[in-house]
PDB file of C-alpha atoms and ligand atoms in Angstrom:
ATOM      1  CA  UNK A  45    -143.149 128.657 -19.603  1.00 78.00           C
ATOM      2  CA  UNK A  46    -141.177 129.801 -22.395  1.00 89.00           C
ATOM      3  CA  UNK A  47    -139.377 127.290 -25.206  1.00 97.00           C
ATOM      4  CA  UNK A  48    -136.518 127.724 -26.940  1.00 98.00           C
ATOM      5  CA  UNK A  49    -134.457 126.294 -29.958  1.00 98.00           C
ATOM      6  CA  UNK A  50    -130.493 124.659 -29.807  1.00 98.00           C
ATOM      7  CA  UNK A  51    -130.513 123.837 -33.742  1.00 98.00           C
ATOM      8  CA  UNK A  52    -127.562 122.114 -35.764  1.00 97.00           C
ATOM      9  CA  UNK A  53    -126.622 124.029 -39.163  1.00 96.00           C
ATOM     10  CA  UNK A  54    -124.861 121.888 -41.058  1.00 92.00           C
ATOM     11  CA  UNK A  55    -127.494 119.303 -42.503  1.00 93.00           C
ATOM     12  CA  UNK A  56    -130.358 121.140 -41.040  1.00 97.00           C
ATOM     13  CA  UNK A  57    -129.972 124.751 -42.635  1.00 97.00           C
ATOM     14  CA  UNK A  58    -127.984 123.696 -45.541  1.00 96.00           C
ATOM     15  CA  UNK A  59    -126.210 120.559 -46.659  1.00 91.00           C
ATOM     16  CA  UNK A  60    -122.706 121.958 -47.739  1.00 85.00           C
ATOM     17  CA  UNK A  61    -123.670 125.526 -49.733  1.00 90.00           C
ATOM     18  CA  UNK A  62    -126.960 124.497 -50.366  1.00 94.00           C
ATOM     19  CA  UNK A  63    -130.069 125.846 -48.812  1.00 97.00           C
ATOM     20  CA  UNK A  64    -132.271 123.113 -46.951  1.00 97.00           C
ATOM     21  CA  UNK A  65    -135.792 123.966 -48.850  1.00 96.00           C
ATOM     22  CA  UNK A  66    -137.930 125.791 -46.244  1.00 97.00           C
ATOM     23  CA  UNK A  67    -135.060 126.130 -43.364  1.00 98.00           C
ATOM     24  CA  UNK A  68    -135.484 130.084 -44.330  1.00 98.00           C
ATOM     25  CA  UNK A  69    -138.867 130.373 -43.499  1.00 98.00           C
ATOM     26  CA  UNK A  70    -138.260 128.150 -40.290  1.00 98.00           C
ATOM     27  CA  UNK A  71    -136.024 130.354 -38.923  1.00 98.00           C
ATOM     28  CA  UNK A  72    -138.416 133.496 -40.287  1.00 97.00           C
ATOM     29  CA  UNK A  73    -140.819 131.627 -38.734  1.00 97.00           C
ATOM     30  CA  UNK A  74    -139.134 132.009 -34.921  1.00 97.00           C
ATOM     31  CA  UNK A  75    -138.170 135.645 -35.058  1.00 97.00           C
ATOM     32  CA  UNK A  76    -141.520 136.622 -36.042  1.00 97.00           C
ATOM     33  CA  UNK A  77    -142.655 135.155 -33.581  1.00 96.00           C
ATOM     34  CA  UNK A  78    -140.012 135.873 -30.739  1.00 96.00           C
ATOM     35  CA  UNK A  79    -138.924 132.302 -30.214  1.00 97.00           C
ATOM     36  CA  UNK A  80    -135.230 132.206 -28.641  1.00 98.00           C
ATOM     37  CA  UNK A  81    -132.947 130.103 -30.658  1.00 98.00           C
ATOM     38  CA  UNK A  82    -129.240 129.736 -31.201  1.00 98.00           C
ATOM     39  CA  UNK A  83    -127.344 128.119 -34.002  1.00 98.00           C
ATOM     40  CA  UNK A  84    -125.530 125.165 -32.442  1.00 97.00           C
ATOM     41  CA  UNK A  85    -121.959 124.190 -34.249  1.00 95.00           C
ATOM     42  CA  UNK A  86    -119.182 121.753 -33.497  1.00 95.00           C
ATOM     43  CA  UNK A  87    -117.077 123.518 -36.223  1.00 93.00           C
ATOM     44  CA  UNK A  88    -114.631 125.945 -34.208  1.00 94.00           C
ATOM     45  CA  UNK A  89    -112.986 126.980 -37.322  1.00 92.00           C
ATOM     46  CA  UNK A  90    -115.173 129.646 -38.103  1.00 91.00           C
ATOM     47  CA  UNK A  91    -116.091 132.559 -36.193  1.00 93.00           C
ATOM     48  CA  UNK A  92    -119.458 133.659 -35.213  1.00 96.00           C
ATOM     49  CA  UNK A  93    -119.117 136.279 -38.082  1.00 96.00           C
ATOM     50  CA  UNK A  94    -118.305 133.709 -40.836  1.00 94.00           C
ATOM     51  CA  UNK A  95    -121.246 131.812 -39.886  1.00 96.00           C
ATOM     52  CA  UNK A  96    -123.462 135.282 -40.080  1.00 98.00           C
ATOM     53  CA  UNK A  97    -122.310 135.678 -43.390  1.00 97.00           C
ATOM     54  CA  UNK A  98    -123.254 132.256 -44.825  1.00 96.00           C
ATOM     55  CA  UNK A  99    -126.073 132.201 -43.589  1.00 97.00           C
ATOM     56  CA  UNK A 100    -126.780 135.851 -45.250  1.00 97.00           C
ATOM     57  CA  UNK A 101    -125.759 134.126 -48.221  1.00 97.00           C
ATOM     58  CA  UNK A 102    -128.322 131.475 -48.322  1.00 96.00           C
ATOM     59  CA  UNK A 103    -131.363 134.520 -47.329  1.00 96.00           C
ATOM     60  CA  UNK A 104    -130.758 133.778 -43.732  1.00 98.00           C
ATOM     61  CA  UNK A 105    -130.975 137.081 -42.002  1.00 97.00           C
ATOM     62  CA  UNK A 106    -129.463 136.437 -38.131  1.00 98.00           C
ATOM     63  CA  UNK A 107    -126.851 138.153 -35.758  1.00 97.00           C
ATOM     64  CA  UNK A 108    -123.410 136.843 -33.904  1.00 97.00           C
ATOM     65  CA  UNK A 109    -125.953 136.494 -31.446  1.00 97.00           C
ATOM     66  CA  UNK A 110    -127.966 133.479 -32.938  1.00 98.00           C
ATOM     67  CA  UNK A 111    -124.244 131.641 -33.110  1.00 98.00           C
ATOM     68  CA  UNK A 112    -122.969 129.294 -30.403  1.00 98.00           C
ATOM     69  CA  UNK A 113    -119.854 127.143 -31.593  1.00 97.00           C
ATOM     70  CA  UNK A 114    -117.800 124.504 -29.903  1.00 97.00           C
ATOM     71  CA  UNK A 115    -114.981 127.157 -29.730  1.00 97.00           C
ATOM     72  CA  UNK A 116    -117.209 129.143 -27.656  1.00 97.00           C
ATOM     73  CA  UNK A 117    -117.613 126.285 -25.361  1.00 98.00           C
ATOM     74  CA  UNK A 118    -114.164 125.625 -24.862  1.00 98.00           C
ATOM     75  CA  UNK A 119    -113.252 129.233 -24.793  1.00 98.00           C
ATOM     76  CA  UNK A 120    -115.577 129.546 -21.532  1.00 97.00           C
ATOM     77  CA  UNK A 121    -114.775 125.876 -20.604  1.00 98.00           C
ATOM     78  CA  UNK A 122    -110.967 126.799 -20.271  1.00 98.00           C
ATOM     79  CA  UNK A 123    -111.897 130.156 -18.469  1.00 96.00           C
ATOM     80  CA  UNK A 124    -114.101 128.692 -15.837  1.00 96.00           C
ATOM     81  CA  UNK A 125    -111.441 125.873 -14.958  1.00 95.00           C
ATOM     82  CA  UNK A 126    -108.832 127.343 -14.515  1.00 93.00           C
ATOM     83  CA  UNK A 127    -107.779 131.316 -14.045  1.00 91.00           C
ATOM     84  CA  UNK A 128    -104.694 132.542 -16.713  1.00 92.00           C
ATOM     85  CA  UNK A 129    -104.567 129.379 -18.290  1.00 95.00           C
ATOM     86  CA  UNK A 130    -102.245 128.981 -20.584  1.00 98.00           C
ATOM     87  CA  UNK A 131    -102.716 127.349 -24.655  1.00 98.00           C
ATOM     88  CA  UNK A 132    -101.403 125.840 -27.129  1.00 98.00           C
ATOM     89  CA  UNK A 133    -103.428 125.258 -30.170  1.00 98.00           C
ATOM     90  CA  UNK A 134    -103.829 123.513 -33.365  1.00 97.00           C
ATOM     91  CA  UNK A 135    -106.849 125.370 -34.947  1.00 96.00           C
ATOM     92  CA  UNK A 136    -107.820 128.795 -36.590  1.00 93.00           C
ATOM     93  CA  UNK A 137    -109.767 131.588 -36.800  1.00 93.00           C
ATOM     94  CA  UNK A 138    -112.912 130.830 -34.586  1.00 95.00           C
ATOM     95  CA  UNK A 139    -111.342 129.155 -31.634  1.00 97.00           C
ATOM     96  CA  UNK A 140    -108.377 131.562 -31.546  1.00 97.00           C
ATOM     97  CA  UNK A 141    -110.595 134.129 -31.571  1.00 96.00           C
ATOM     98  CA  UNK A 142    -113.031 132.758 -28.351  1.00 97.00           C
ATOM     99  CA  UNK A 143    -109.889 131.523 -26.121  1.00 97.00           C
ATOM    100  CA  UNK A 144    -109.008 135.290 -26.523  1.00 96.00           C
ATOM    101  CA  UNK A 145    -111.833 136.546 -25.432  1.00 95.00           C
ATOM    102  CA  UNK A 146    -112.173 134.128 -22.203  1.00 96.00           C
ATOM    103  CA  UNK A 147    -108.314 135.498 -21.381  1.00 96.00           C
ATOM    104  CA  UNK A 148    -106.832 132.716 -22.069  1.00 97.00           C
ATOM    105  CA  UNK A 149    -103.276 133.263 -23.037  1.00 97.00           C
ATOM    106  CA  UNK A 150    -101.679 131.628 -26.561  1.00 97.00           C
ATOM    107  CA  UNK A 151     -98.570 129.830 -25.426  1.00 98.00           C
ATOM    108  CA  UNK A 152     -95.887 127.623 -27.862  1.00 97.00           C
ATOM    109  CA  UNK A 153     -94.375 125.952 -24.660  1.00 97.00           C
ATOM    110  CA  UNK A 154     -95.046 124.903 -21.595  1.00 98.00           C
ATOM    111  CA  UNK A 155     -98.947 124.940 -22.003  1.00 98.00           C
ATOM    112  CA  UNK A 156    -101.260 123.760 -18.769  1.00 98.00           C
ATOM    113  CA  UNK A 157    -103.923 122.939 -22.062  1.00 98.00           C
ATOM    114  CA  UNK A 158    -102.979 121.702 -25.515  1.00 98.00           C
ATOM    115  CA  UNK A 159    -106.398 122.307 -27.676  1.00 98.00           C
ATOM    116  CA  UNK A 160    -107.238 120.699 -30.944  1.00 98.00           C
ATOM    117  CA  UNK A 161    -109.745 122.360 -33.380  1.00 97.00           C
ATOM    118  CA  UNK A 162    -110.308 121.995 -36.852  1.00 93.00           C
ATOM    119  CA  UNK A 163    -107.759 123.507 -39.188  1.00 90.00           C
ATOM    120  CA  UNK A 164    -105.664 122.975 -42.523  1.00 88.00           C
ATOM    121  CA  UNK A 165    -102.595 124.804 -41.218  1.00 89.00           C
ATOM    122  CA  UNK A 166    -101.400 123.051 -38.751  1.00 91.00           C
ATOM    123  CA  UNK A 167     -98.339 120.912 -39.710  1.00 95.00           C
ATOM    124  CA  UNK A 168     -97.253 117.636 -38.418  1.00 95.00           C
ATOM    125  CA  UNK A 169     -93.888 119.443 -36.762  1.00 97.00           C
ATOM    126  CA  UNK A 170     -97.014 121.164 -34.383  1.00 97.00           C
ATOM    127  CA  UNK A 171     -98.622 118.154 -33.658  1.00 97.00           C
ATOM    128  CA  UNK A 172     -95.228 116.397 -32.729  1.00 98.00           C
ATOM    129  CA  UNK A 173     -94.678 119.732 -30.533  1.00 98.00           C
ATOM    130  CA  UNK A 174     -98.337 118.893 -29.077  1.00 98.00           C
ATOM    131  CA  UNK A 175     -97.822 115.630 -28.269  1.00 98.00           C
ATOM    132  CA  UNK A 176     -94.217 116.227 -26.240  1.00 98.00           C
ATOM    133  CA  UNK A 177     -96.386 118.859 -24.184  1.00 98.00           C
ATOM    134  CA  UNK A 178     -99.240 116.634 -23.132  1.00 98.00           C
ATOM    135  CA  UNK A 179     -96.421 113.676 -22.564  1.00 98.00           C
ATOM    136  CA  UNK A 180     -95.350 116.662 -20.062  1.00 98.00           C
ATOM    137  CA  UNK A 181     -98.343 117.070 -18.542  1.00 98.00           C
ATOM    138  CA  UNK A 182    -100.564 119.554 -20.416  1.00 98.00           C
ATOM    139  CA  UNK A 183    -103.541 118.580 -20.358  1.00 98.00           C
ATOM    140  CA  UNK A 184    -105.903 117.954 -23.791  1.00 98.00           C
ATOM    141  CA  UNK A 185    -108.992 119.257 -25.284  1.00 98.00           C
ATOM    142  CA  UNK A 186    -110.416 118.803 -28.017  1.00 98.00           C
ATOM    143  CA  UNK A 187    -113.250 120.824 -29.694  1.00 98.00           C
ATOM    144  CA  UNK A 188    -115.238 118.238 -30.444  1.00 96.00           C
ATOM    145  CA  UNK A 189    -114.957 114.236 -32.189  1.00 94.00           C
ATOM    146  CA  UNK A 190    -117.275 114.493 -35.438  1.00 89.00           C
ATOM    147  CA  UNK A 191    -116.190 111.736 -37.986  1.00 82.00           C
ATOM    148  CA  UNK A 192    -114.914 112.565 -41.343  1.00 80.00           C
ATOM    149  CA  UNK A 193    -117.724 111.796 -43.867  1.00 75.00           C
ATOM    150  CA  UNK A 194    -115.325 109.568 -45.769  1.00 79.00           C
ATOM    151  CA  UNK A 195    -116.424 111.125 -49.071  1.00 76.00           C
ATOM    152  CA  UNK A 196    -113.594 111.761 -52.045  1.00 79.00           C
ATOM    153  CA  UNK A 197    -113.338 115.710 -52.623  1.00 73.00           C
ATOM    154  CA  UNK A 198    -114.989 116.667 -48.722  1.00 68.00           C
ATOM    155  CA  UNK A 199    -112.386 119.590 -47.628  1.00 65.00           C
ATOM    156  CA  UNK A 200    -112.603 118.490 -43.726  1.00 70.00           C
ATOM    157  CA  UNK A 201    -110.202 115.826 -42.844  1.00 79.00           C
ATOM    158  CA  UNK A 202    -112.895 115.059 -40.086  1.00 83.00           C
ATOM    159  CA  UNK A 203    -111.460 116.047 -36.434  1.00 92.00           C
ATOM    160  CA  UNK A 204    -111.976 112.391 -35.064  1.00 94.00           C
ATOM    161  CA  UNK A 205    -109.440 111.824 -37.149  1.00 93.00           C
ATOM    162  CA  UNK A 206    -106.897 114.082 -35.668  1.00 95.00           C
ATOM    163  CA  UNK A 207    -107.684 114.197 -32.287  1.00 97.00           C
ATOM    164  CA  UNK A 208    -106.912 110.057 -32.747  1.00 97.00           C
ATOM    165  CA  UNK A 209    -103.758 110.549 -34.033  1.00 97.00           C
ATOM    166  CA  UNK A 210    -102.546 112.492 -31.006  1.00 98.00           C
ATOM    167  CA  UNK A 211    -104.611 110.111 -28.577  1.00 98.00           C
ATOM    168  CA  UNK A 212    -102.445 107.067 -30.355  1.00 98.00           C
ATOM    169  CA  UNK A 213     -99.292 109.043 -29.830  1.00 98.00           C
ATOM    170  CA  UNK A 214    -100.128 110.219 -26.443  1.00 98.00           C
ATOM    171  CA  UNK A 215    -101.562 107.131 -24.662  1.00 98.00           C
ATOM    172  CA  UNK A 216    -103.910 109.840 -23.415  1.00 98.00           C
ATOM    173  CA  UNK A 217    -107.882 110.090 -23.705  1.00 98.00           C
ATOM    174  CA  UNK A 218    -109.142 113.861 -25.141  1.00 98.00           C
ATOM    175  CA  UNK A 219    -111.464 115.571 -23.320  1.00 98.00           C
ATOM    176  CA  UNK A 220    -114.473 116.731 -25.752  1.00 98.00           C
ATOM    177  CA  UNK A 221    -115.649 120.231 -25.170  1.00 98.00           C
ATOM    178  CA  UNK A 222    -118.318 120.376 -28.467  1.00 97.00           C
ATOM    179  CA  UNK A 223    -121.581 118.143 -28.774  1.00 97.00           C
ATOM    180  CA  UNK A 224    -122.338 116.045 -27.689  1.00 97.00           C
ATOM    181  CA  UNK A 225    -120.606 117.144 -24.559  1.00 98.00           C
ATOM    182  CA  UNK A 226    -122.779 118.305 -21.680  1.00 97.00           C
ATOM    183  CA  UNK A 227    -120.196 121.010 -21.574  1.00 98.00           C
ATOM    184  CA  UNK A 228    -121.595 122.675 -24.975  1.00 98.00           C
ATOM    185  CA  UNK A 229    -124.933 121.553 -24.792  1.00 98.00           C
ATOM    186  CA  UNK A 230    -125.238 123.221 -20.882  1.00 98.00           C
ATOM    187  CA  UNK A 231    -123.698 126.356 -22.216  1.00 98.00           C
ATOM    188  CA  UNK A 232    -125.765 126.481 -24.916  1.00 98.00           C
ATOM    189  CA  UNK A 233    -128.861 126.400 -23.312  1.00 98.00           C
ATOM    190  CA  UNK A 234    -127.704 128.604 -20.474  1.00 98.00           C
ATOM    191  CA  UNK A 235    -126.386 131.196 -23.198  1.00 97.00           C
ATOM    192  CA  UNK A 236    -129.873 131.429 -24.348  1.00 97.00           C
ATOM    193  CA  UNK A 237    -131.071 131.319 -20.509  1.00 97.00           C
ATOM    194  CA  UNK A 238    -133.727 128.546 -21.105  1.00 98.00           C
ATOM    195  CA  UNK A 239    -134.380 125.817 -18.562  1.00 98.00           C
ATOM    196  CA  UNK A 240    -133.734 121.765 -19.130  1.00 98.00           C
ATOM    197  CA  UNK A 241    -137.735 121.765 -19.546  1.00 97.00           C
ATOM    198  CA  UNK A 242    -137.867 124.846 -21.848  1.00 98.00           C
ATOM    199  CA  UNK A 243    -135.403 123.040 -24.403  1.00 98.00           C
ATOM    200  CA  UNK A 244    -135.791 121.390 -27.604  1.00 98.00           C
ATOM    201  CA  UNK A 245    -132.780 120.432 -29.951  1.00 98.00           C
ATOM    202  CA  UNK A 246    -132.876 120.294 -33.558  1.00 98.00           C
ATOM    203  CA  UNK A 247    -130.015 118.309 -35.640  1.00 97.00           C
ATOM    204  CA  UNK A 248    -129.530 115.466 -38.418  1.00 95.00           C
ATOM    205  CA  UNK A 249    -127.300 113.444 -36.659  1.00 94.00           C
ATOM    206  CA  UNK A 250    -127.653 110.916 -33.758  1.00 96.00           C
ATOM    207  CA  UNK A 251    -124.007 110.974 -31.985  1.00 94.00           C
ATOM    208  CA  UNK A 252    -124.145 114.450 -31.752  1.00 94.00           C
ATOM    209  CA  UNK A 253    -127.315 116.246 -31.300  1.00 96.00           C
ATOM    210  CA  UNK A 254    -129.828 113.710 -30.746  1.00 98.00           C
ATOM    211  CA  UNK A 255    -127.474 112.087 -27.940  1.00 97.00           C
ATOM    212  CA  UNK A 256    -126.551 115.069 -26.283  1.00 97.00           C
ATOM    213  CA  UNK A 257    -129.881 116.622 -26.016  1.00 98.00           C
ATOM    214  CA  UNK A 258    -131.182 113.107 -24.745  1.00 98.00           C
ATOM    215  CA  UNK A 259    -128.351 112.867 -21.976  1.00 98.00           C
ATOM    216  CA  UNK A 260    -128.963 116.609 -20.885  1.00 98.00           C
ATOM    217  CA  UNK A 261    -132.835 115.649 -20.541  1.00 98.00           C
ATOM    218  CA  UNK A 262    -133.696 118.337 -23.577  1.00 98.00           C
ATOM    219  CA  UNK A 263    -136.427 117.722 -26.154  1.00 98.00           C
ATOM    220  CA  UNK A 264    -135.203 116.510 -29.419  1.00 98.00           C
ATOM    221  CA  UNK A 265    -135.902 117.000 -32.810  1.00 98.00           C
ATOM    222  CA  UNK A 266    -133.918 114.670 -35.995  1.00 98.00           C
ATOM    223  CA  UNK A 267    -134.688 115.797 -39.281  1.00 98.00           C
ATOM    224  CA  UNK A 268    -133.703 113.561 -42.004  1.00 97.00           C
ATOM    225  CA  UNK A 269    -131.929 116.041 -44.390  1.00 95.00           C
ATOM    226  CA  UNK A 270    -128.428 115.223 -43.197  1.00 92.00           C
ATOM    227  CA  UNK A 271    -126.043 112.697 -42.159  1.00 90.00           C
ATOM    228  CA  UNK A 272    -129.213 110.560 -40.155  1.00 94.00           C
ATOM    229  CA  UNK A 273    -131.081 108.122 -41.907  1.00 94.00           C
ATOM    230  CA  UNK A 274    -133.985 106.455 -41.236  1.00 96.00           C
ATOM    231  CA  UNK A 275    -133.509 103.032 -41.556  1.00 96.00           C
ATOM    232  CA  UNK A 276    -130.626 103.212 -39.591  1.00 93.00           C
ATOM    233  CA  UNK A 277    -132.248 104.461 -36.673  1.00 97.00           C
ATOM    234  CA  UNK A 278    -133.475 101.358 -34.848  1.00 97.00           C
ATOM    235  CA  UNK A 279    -128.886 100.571 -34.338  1.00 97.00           C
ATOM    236  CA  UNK A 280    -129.528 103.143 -31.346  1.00 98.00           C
ATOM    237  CA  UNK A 281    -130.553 102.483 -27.787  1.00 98.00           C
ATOM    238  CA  UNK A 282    -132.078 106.003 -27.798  1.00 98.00           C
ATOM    239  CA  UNK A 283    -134.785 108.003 -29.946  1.00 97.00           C
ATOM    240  CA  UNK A 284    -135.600 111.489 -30.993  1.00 98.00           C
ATOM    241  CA  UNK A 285    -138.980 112.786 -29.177  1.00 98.00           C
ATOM    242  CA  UNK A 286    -140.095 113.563 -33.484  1.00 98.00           C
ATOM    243  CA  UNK A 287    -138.576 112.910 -37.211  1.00 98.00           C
ATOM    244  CA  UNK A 288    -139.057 115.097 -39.433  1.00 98.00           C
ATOM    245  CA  UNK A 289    -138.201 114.928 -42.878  1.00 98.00           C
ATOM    246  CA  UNK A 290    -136.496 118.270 -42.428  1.00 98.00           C
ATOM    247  CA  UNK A 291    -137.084 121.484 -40.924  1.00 98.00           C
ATOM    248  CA  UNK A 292    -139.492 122.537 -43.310  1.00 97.00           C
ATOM    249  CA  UNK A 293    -142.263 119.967 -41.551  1.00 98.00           C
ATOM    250  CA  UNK A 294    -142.038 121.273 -37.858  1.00 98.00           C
ATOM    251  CA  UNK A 295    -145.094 122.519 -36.731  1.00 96.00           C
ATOM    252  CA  UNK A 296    -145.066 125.766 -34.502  1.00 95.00           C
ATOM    253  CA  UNK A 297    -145.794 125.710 -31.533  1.00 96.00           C
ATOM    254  CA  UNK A 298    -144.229 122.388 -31.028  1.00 97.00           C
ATOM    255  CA  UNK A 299    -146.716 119.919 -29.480  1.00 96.00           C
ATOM    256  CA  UNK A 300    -144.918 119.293 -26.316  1.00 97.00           C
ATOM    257  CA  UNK A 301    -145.029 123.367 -25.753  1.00 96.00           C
TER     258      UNK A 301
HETATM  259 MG1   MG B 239    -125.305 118.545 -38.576  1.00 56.06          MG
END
């Protein structure tokens, strides 16, 4: 059987613009040795090529290939449910980019789909506009729920944030696209054509990685050089199959291989 690799970036490759000591010569590691793996995100704000280049940055050597993002998800999500659907967004680069690609068509009224990403540039005269569409009947996705980290100076507002706002103003419950959605985490592991059994995740935080490869019946991996920390572990009703401090202490092959 082969095995393959869904792993988080953010707090598992680097923490901010920081290099996670050792994460280099983890992911050296699996190309030498022909390991399938794909970079997991929830941030749609970014394209596959932005990610590419940060990683480059940090000695990280990888292709658009080794990137699956949330925008991805919903790009494909949109495409499979519905043919020429119609958009309107509040997001950027990265999820613009995949809803084009999936042929979905950019709309500023009368949407069937209002979608929510991350982004700086919407205004609140959008969101207003958003909100009067799904009171209409669009219907609303959002890229995914991660929590600000309530930290002065961090330059994400945190999308749980605004995708509560326009729940609050819409009386109406998002539908989540990005982990820990079985939407991402299916397309994920399908992009990289693995099997439920041939799939391990790798991420630093429980709501997202940890629950969603859980739920989809995927190995899982926490590493504790992110948002997850140990002593708060025992609050869940679920656990990682291993902790690891960070990537750096994962033994290949993985014992469950
Ligand atoms: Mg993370």
């Amino acid at each position: 059987m082969k095995h393959g690799l869904l792993i988080d970036m953010d707090g598992v490759i680097y923490s901010g613009e920081t290099l996670i000591e050792g994460a280099d010569k983890f992911i050296g590691d699996l190309l030498k040795n022909d390991i399938p793996f794909t970079f997991m995100t929830n941030n749609s704000q970014r394209t596959r090529l932005d990610a590419v280049r940060k990683l480059k940055l940090l000695g990280i050597e990888v292709t658009e290939n080794h990137i699956y993002t949330s925008a991805m998800a919903t790009g494909k999500f949109l495409g499979d449910q519905s043919a020429q659907a119609t958009a309107y967004v509040l997001g950027e680069g990265g999820l613009l980019t995949s809803l084009h690609e999936n042929g979905i068509s950019l709309v500023n009224s009368d949407p069937e789909f209002v979608v929510l990403g991350e982004g700086r540039n919407f205004t609140l005269e959008m969101v207003q506009r958003a909100v009067d569409m799904i009171l209409a009947g669009a219907k609303f996705i959002t890229t995914n729920r991660d929590p600000s980290p309530k930290k002065p100076g961090w330059n994400n507002l945190g999308i749980a944030a605004t995708t509560a706002m326009i729940e609050e103003a819409t009386g109406r419950k998002a539908f989540v696209t990005g982990k820990p959605s079985p939407v991402m985490m299916r397309y994920a592991r399908k992009y990289l054509g693995l099997e439920t059994a041939e799939t391990t995740v790798v991420g630093d935080t429980m709501e997202t990685d940890i629950q969603g490869g859980v739920q989809m019946g995927y190995k899982t991996i926490l590493v504790l050089s992110g948002i997850a920390k140990k002593e708060d572990l025992s609050q869940y009703a679920f656990k990682p199959d291993l902790i690891v401090s960070s990537v750096d202490q994962i033994e290949l092959p993985l014992k469950w291989w």
